[in-house]
mmCIF file of C-alpha atoms and ligand atoms in Angstrom:
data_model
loop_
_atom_site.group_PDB
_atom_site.id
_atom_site.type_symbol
_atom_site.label_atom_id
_atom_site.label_comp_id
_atom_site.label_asym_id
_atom_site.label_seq_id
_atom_site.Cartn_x
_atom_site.Cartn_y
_atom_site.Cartn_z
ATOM 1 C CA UNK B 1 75.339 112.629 96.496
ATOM 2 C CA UNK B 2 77.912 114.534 94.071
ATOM 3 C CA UNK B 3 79.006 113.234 91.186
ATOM 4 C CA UNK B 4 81.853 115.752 90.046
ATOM 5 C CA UNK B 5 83.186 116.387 86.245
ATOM 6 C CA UNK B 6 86.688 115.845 86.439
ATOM 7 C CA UNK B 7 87.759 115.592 82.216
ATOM 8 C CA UNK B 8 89.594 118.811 83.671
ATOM 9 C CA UNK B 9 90.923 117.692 86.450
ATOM 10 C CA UNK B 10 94.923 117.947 86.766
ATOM 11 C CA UNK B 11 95.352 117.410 90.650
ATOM 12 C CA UNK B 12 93.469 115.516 92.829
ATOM 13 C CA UNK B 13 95.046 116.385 96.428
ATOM 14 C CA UNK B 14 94.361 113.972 99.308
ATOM 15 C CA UNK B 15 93.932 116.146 102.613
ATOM 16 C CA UNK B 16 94.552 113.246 105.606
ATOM 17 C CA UNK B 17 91.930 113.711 108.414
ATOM 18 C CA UNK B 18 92.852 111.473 110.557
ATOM 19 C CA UNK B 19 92.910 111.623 113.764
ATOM 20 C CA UNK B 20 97.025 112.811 114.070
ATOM 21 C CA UNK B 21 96.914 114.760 111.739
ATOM 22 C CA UNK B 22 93.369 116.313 112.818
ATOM 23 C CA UNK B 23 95.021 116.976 116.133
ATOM 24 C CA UNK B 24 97.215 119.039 114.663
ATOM 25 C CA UNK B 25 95.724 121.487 112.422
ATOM 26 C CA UNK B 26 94.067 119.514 109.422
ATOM 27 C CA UNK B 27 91.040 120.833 109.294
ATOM 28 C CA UNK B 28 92.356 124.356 109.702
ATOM 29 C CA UNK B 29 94.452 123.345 106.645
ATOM 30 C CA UNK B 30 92.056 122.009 104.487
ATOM 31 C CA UNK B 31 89.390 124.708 104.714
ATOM 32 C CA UNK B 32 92.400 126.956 103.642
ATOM 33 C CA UNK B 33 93.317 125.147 100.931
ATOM 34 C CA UNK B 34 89.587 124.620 99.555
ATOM 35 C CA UNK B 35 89.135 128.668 100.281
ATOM 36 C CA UNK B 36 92.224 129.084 98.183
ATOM 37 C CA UNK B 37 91.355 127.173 95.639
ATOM 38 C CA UNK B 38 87.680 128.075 95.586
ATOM 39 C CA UNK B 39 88.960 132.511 95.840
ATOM 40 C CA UNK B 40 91.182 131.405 92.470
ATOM 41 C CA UNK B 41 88.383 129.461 90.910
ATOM 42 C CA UNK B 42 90.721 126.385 90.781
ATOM 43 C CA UNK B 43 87.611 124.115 91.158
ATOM 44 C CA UNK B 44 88.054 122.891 87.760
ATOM 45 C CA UNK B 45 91.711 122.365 88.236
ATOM 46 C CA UNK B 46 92.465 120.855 91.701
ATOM 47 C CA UNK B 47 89.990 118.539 93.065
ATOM 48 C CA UNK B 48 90.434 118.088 96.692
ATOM 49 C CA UNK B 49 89.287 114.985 99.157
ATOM 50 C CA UNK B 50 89.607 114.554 102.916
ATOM 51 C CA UNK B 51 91.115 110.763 104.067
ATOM 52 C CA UNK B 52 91.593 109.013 107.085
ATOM 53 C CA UNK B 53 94.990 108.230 108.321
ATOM 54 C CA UNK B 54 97.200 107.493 105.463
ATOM 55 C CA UNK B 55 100.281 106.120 107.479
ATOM 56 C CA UNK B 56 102.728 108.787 107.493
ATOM 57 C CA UNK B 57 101.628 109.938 111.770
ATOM 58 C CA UNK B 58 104.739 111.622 111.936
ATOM 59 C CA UNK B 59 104.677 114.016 108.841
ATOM 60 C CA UNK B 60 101.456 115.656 109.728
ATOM 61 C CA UNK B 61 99.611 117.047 108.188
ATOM 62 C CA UNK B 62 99.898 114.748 105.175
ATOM 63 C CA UNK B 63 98.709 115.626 101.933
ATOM 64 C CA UNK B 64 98.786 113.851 98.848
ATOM 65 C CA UNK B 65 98.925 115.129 94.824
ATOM 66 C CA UNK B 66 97.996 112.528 92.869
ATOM 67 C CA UNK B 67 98.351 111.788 89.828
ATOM 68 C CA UNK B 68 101.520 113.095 90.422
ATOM 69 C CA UNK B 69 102.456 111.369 93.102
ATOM 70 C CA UNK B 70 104.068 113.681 95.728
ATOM 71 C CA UNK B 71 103.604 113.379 99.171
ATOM 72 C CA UNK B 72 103.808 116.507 101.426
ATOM 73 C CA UNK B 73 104.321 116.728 104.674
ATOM 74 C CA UNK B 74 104.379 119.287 107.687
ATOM 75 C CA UNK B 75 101.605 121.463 105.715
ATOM 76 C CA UNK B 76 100.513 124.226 107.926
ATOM 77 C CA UNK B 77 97.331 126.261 106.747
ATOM 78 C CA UNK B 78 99.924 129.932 106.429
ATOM 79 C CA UNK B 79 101.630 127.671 103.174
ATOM 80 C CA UNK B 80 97.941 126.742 101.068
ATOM 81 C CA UNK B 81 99.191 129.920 99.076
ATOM 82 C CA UNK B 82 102.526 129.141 97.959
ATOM 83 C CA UNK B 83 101.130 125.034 98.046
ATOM 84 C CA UNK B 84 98.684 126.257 95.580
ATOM 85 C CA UNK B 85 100.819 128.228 93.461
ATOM 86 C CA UNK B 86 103.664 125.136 93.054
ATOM 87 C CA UNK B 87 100.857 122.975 91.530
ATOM 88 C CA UNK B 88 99.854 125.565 89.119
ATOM 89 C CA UNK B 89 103.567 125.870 87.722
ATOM 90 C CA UNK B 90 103.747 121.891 88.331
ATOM 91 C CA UNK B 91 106.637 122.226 90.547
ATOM 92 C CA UNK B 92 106.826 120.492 94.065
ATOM 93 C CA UNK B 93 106.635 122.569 97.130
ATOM 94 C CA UNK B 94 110.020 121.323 98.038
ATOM 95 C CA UNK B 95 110.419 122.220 101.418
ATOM 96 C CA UNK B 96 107.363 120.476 102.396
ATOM 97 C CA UNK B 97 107.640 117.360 100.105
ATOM 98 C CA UNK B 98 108.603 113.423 102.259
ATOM 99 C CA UNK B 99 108.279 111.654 99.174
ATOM 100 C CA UNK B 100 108.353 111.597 95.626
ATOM 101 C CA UNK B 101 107.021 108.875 92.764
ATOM 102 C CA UNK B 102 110.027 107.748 90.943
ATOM 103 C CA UNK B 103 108.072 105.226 88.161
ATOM 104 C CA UNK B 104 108.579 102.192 90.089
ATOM 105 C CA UNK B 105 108.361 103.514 94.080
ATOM 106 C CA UNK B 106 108.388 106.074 96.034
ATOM 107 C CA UNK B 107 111.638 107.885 96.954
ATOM 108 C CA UNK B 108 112.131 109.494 100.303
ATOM 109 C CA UNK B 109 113.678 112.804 100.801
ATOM 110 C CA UNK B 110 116.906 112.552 102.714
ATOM 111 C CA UNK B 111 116.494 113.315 106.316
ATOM 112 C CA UNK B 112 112.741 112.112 106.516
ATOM 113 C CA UNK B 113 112.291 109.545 108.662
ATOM 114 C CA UNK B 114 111.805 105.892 107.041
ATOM 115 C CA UNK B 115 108.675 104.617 109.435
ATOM 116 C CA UNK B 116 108.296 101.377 110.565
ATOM 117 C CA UNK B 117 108.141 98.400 107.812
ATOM 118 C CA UNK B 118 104.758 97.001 107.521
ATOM 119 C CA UNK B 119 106.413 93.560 108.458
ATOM 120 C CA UNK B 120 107.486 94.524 111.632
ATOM 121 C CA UNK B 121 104.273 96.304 112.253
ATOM 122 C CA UNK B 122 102.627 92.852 111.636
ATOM 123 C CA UNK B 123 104.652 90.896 113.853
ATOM 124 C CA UNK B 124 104.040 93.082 116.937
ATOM 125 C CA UNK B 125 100.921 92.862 116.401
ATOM 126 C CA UNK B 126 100.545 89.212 116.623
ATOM 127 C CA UNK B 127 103.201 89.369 119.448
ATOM 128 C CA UNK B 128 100.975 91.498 121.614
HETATM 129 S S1 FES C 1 96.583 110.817 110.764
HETATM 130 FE FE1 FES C 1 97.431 111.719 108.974
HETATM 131 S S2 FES C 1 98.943 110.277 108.380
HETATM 132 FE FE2 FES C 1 98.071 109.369 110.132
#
């Protein structure tokens, strides 16, 4: 069991290993990003944990930076370099970013697709 420190701790990406996103490079992608930040000795810096399916299929491969609250989408194992580098300068790596945390939700860039409402996910489930 690991118990890390994290007091300096200023990104904590979530690397989504589900299955989608699996199928379509994620691990690839997240033993580039962990080599990347290991080779700058980001340890410290960016803490880094793999999740199941976090409900965005369509964007893989998803990643996460929280506390910040940007989701990322499309990330492809050739960007963990520039990825890396936007964090350090706290920028967003805009061309890969679906959404953003505004203070009170989540705003999506224009021309990603919205997803299905969790309501109407509910209902055809009970329909079926
Ligand atoms: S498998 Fe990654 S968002 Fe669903």
């Amino acid at each position: 069991m690991t118990t890390w420190d994290l007091r300096n701790t200023k990104h904590h990406l979530f690397i989504c290993n589900g299955s989608t996103c699996n199928q379509n490079g994620a691990e690839e992608l997240t033993q580039t990003l962990r080599k990347e930040i290991a080779d700058r000795d980001l340890d410290d810096t960016i803490h880094t944990t793999r999740t199941r399916c976090n409900g965005r299929c369509q964007d893989k491969c998803v990643v996460i930076d929280y506390p910040k609250g940007t989701w990322y989408k499309d990330l492809q194992p050739k960007d963990s370099p520039h990825f890396i580098n936007s964090l350090l300068v706290d920028e967003n790596y805009t061309e890969k970013v679906s959404h953003i945390f505004r203070g009170q939700c989540f705003e999506r860039t224009p021309g990603i697709s919205t997803g299905v409402s969790k309501d109407k996910e509910r209902v055809l489930r009970v329909s079926k």
